[in-house]
């Protein structure tokens, strides 16, 4: 099956009791057993729920993986992966990451004796030379949040194989419509399903997708033992959101292309990050591993201090100033004080997350209205 067909049908079957076409919201915590241990595959909804299972199977199909696991947030998914580690282990990861990933690494798992090494994952030599005999996990985000750096998924996969290190790609920014890390050598894909997968800014959810059955069982153990699993209502909404992922992603990419071109030559813009530009340092890697360049753009405002940046960020009429991304509506975010506020100033500025950087999640409204909004805010 091709992508759009999978997005609409994978994991879903007409309800056997009523014929309902849409997977019902199985709003139940528990399931009747005929005798102890004799049941229909469902015992207790922390571990298994039919609505969630349909979503997990659909997610697995979209990422070309065998197994999917849905979590109550992207961070719960990340946490579950990190539970595979032991004190003394090292994690090799990117120096430009979602702030919450940085926070769980440095403020939660570092205190249990796990070491996190941050490198520029667009630099393959830097990645390989940072591997030690203690490295147990390579965690890559691409494109990165918020400066949209590209990591070569396949090349890092070869490094991970060479040193037998578990390799996870956070595919939140690209979505499976644009990029499938499992096909390029990743062992696992992580998603903040809150973003493009659900796509309507009404659910917080995470996901892991993988092929290895033993690893799936290990992760499922933590998922059930710890319990960061989503309820059926959220699973239903995410499943519904997925059905239009391909249509939404096309529109996000097209709108972003027009907005990036508009902003590139704007006198109030000092720098623009969008992987579709030929002069973006990761453009060739993006062309190789992505089907289009995505809906995210970051800009550095010219001659703007924090006060002026706040003034600009607060004046949009169509864009909404808010955290998050990947929904149908366009959002503006100020990473330094919002999504990346938990990263120390020096560390974030080193990778370009400066006070006058704004991140734009381009929605799927009429692009003329979006450009007009940007024009009125930047124009005076
Ligand atoms: C790239 C990336 N990874 C992970 C997360 C965390 O996901 P959640 O907010 O669903 O917990 C986010 C959230 O913004 C993100 O942007």
XYZ file of C-alpha atoms and ligand atoms in Angstrom:
396
model
C 0.000 0.000 0.000
C 1.122 3.543 -0.707
C 1.292 6.328 1.832
C -2.161 7.935 1.510
C -3.902 4.574 1.541
C -1.987 3.538 4.647
C -2.749 6.870 6.361
C -6.462 6.242 5.864
C -6.717 2.480 6.344
C -3.710 0.878 8.063
C -4.541 -0.802 11.370
C -8.248 -0.109 10.973
C -11.100 -2.493 10.277
C -14.852 -2.049 10.405
C -16.032 -2.737 13.940
C -16.919 -6.461 14.150
C -20.027 -5.941 16.302
C -21.684 -3.000 14.515
C -19.867 -2.518 11.222
C -18.889 1.025 12.288
C -16.403 2.259 9.706
C -14.461 4.418 12.140
C -12.559 2.709 14.938
C -14.664 3.258 18.071
C -13.332 5.053 21.126
C -13.036 2.054 23.433
C -13.581 4.072 26.594
C -12.884 1.239 28.965
C -10.200 0.606 31.539
C -10.748 -3.138 31.692
C -12.029 -6.161 29.720
C -14.142 -9.150 30.671
C -12.285 -12.451 31.010
C -14.083 -15.783 30.486
C -11.850 -17.392 33.110
C -8.624 -15.993 34.629
C -6.200 -15.271 31.786
C -8.747 -16.178 29.105
C -9.499 -12.970 27.214
C -9.603 -11.461 23.730
C -6.098 -9.957 23.882
C -7.075 -7.024 26.084
C -6.765 -7.050 29.873
C -6.254 -3.530 31.171
C -6.035 -0.288 29.201
C -2.711 0.935 30.603
C -1.133 -1.857 28.577
C -3.575 -2.458 25.725
C -6.585 -0.710 24.264
C -8.156 -1.360 20.840
C -8.378 2.321 19.792
C -4.743 2.833 20.722
C -3.770 -0.405 18.973
C -5.358 0.803 15.708
C -3.359 4.035 15.997
C -0.129 2.175 16.774
C -0.560 -0.119 13.780
C -1.260 2.850 11.521
C 1.822 4.706 12.813
C 3.963 1.614 12.289
C 2.695 1.286 8.699
C 3.435 4.955 7.912
C 7.011 4.657 9.171
C 7.520 1.313 7.391
C 8.034 -0.362 10.755
C 6.632 -3.523 12.317
C 5.757 -2.192 15.767
C 4.272 1.061 17.032
C 3.843 2.308 20.582
C 1.803 5.388 21.468
C 2.554 7.468 24.568
C 0.819 10.233 26.462
C 3.427 12.717 25.149
C 6.560 12.848 23.057
C 8.519 13.194 26.287
C 6.961 10.002 27.678
C 8.172 8.223 24.524
C 11.676 9.667 24.990
C 11.649 8.704 28.655
C 10.796 5.118 27.741
C 13.780 4.872 25.388
C 16.102 6.302 28.053
C 14.933 3.619 30.502
C 16.907 1.115 28.404
C 20.137 2.708 29.717
C 22.210 1.965 32.817
C 24.446 4.211 34.960
C 27.765 4.749 33.183
C 26.238 4.570 29.693
C 26.759 7.428 27.272
C 24.321 9.000 24.845
C 25.563 10.805 21.794
C 23.152 13.478 20.639
C 22.810 16.739 18.746
C 23.787 20.192 19.988
C 20.568 21.694 18.595
C 17.645 19.839 20.096
C 14.116 20.437 21.290
C 14.522 22.077 24.734
C 12.482 19.396 26.491
C 14.781 16.667 25.135
C 17.779 18.630 26.393
C 16.037 19.020 29.750
C 15.201 15.329 30.238
C 18.772 14.416 29.248
C 20.598 16.907 31.463
C 18.194 17.372 34.375
C 16.575 13.952 34.725
C 18.750 11.144 33.359
C 22.152 12.772 34.005
C 21.403 12.487 37.741
C 21.220 8.688 37.347
C 24.783 8.549 36.046
C 24.086 8.645 32.324
C 26.382 10.917 30.345
C 25.121 12.999 27.431
C 27.561 14.150 24.777
C 26.318 16.935 22.488
C 27.812 17.233 19.009
C 26.903 18.841 15.729
C 25.130 15.909 14.085
C 25.474 17.526 10.655
C 29.221 16.837 11.027
C 29.817 13.109 10.514
C 33.414 13.241 11.728
C 32.296 14.914 14.941
C 29.711 12.167 15.415
C 32.124 9.291 14.822
C 34.911 10.744 16.920
C 32.547 11.216 19.878
C 31.637 7.501 20.006
C 33.300 5.697 22.921
C 33.029 2.151 24.206
C 30.405 3.472 26.637
C 28.149 4.939 23.941
C 24.899 3.004 24.020
C 22.542 5.353 22.196
C 22.755 7.827 19.331
C 19.795 10.213 19.416
C 19.363 12.398 16.364
C 16.820 15.069 15.540
C 16.635 16.081 11.869
C 15.800 18.716 10.786
C 16.752 20.130 14.164
C 14.581 22.307 16.332
C 14.847 25.278 15.794
C 17.773 25.947 13.437
C 16.799 23.226 10.950
C 20.209 21.611 10.680
C 20.267 18.353 8.754
C 21.835 15.116 9.945
C 22.566 12.474 7.316
C 20.393 9.669 8.684
C 21.928 6.930 6.546
C 25.538 7.925 7.201
C 24.982 8.100 10.970
C 23.227 4.731 10.707
C 26.466 3.259 9.346
C 28.393 4.695 12.302
C 25.799 3.289 14.717
C 26.077 -0.171 13.074
C 29.875 -0.076 13.079
C 29.961 0.501 16.844
C 26.789 -1.524 17.601
C 24.992 1.438 19.158
C 21.201 1.814 19.308
C 20.175 4.562 16.902
C 17.001 6.636 17.352
C 15.768 9.434 15.098
C 13.286 12.043 16.335
C 11.236 12.447 13.153
C 8.833 15.057 14.542
C 9.797 17.898 12.199
C 9.688 15.892 8.979
C 6.849 13.437 9.681
C 6.756 10.054 7.923
C 5.311 11.749 4.850
C 8.660 13.425 4.194
C 11.177 11.037 5.701
C 11.358 7.412 6.892
C 14.412 6.911 9.124
C 13.875 3.144 9.524
C 14.444 2.742 5.785
C 17.714 4.647 6.157
C 19.206 2.552 8.945
C 17.667 3.905 12.157
C 16.682 1.305 14.760
C 13.801 3.379 16.030
C 11.772 6.457 15.184
C 10.436 8.755 17.863
C 7.645 11.289 17.325
C 5.988 14.049 19.196
C 2.636 13.027 17.682
C 1.330 16.286 19.137
C 2.743 17.923 16.004
C 2.228 16.952 12.355
C 0.925 13.434 13.017
C -2.142 14.624 14.891
C -1.955 17.962 13.137
C -4.787 19.870 14.810
C -3.221 21.157 18.060
C -5.780 19.333 20.166
C -3.824 16.329 21.460
C -0.501 15.792 23.253
C 0.940 12.421 22.305
C 4.161 10.598 21.480
C 5.149 7.525 19.506
C 7.935 5.037 18.945
C 8.151 2.853 15.849
C 10.637 0.042 15.308
C 11.254 -3.328 13.661
C 13.090 -5.361 16.274
C 10.717 -7.593 18.204
C 12.935 -8.128 21.251
C 13.449 -4.394 21.630
C 9.718 -3.795 21.145
C 8.972 -6.219 23.981
C 11.480 -4.483 26.237
C 9.940 -1.068 25.469
C 6.426 -2.442 25.869
C 7.440 -3.662 29.321
C 8.375 -0.093 30.362
C 5.324 1.358 28.616
C 3.056 -0.889 30.651
C 5.100 -0.888 33.867
C 5.490 2.898 33.986
C 2.170 3.769 32.376
C 2.785 6.832 30.188
C 0.154 5.646 27.728
C -2.587 7.772 26.140
C -6.331 7.368 26.636
C -8.663 6.161 23.876
C -10.172 9.581 23.126
C -6.745 11.013 22.286
C -5.865 7.896 20.291
C -9.048 8.349 18.270
C -8.262 12.011 17.543
C -4.710 11.193 16.481
C -5.978 8.386 14.239
C -8.402 10.828 12.637
C -5.641 13.410 12.220
C -3.397 10.864 10.498
C -5.951 10.329 7.744
C -5.090 13.718 6.233
C -1.358 13.754 6.990
C -0.361 13.528 3.316
C -2.769 16.305 2.287
C -1.695 18.572 5.139
C 2.028 17.996 4.623
C 1.805 18.936 0.941
C 0.093 22.190 1.893
C 2.546 22.909 4.751
C 5.486 22.427 2.396
C 4.013 24.583 -0.365
C 3.066 27.437 1.977
C 6.480 27.280 3.667
C 8.210 27.479 0.289
C 6.359 30.693 -0.607
C 6.863 32.231 2.821
C 10.566 31.354 2.895
C 10.999 32.996 -0.489
C 9.131 36.089 0.689
C 11.234 36.369 3.865
C 14.600 35.650 2.264
C 14.907 39.083 0.710
C 12.966 41.026 3.337
C 15.014 43.929 4.754
C 13.995 43.119 8.352
C 15.374 39.565 8.113
C 19.041 39.059 8.916
C 19.125 35.294 8.467
C 16.677 32.613 7.432
C 16.811 28.882 8.053
C 14.842 26.719 5.616
C 16.364 23.547 4.147
C 14.837 24.189 0.728
C 17.318 26.964 -0.075
C 20.269 25.797 -2.152
C 22.591 27.758 0.163
C 21.260 26.049 3.316
C 24.206 23.947 4.586
C 22.025 20.832 4.797
C 20.237 21.295 1.475
C 21.883 18.329 -0.266
C 21.224 16.028 2.675
C 17.620 17.244 2.808
C 17.213 16.551 -0.921
C 18.643 13.079 -0.464
C 16.551 11.938 2.506
C 13.401 14.088 2.498
C 10.627 14.192 -0.097
C 10.143 17.934 0.425
C 11.524 20.535 2.819
C 8.804 20.709 5.465
C 6.723 23.435 7.026
C 9.212 24.919 9.502
C 11.204 28.126 9.016
C 13.335 30.068 11.504
C 14.429 33.669 11.088
C 16.804 36.030 12.842
C 15.384 39.555 12.913
C 17.712 42.351 11.839
C 18.744 44.885 14.511
C 16.190 43.580 16.986
C 16.914 43.290 20.687
C 14.727 41.163 22.970
C 12.179 43.955 23.438
C 11.808 44.578 19.717
C 11.630 40.819 19.047
C 8.811 40.525 21.606
C 7.043 43.508 20.043
C 7.175 41.899 16.608
C 6.188 38.442 17.894
C 3.118 39.866 19.647
C 1.618 41.746 16.707
C 0.487 39.014 14.334
C -3.170 38.737 13.355
C -3.255 35.399 11.526
C -0.186 33.713 13.042
C -0.593 32.851 16.721
C 2.221 33.355 19.194
C 2.378 29.948 20.881
C 4.569 26.964 21.660
C 4.258 23.834 19.515
C 4.165 23.312 15.768
C 2.766 21.115 13.046
C -0.903 22.050 13.385
C -3.096 23.348 10.580
C -2.827 26.879 12.017
C 0.329 28.966 11.651
C 2.292 29.580 14.830
C 5.138 31.882 15.786
C 7.409 30.865 18.633
C 10.253 32.624 20.424
C 12.571 29.656 21.163
C 14.909 31.487 23.565
C 12.124 32.115 26.092
C 9.540 29.529 25.079
C 10.370 26.061 23.686
C 14.112 26.282 24.421
C 13.933 28.308 27.631
C 15.336 25.362 29.611
C 18.653 25.481 27.706
C 21.294 27.748 29.293
C 21.772 30.980 27.306
C 25.384 30.207 26.424
C 24.573 26.700 25.114
C 21.637 27.886 23.017
C 23.427 30.935 21.604
C 26.352 28.731 20.556
C 24.015 26.958 18.126
C 22.237 30.088 16.949
C 19.232 30.191 19.284
C 19.685 33.903 19.858
C 17.236 36.355 21.435
C 16.124 37.689 18.031
C 15.355 34.257 16.535
C 11.730 33.423 15.759
C 10.518 29.983 14.706
C 7.600 29.781 12.317
C 5.352 26.755 11.986
C 3.682 27.419 8.666
C 0.081 26.277 8.687
C -2.206 25.517 5.796
C -4.234 28.735 5.670
C -4.300 30.746 2.425
C -0.703 31.693 1.906
C -1.592 35.221 0.756
C -3.107 35.919 4.166
C -0.006 34.603 5.880
C 2.296 36.728 3.741
C 0.134 39.789 4.307
C 0.307 39.189 8.060
C 4.096 38.931 7.941
C 4.227 42.027 5.771
C 2.138 44.127 8.128
C 4.190 43.079 11.158
C 7.612 43.386 9.582
C 6.751 46.332 7.417
C 6.677 49.039 10.078
C 11.391 17.733 18.015
C 10.573 17.468 19.234
N 10.746 16.320 19.908
C 10.034 16.037 21.015
C 9.096 16.925 21.518
C 8.334 16.576 22.776
O 7.042 16.182 22.481
P 5.748 16.469 23.421
O 5.619 17.942 23.538
O 4.646 15.812 22.645
O 6.002 15.816 24.732
C 8.880 18.121 20.838
C 7.892 19.097 21.361
O 7.875 20.244 20.957
C 9.639 18.408 19.671
O 9.482 19.566 18.992
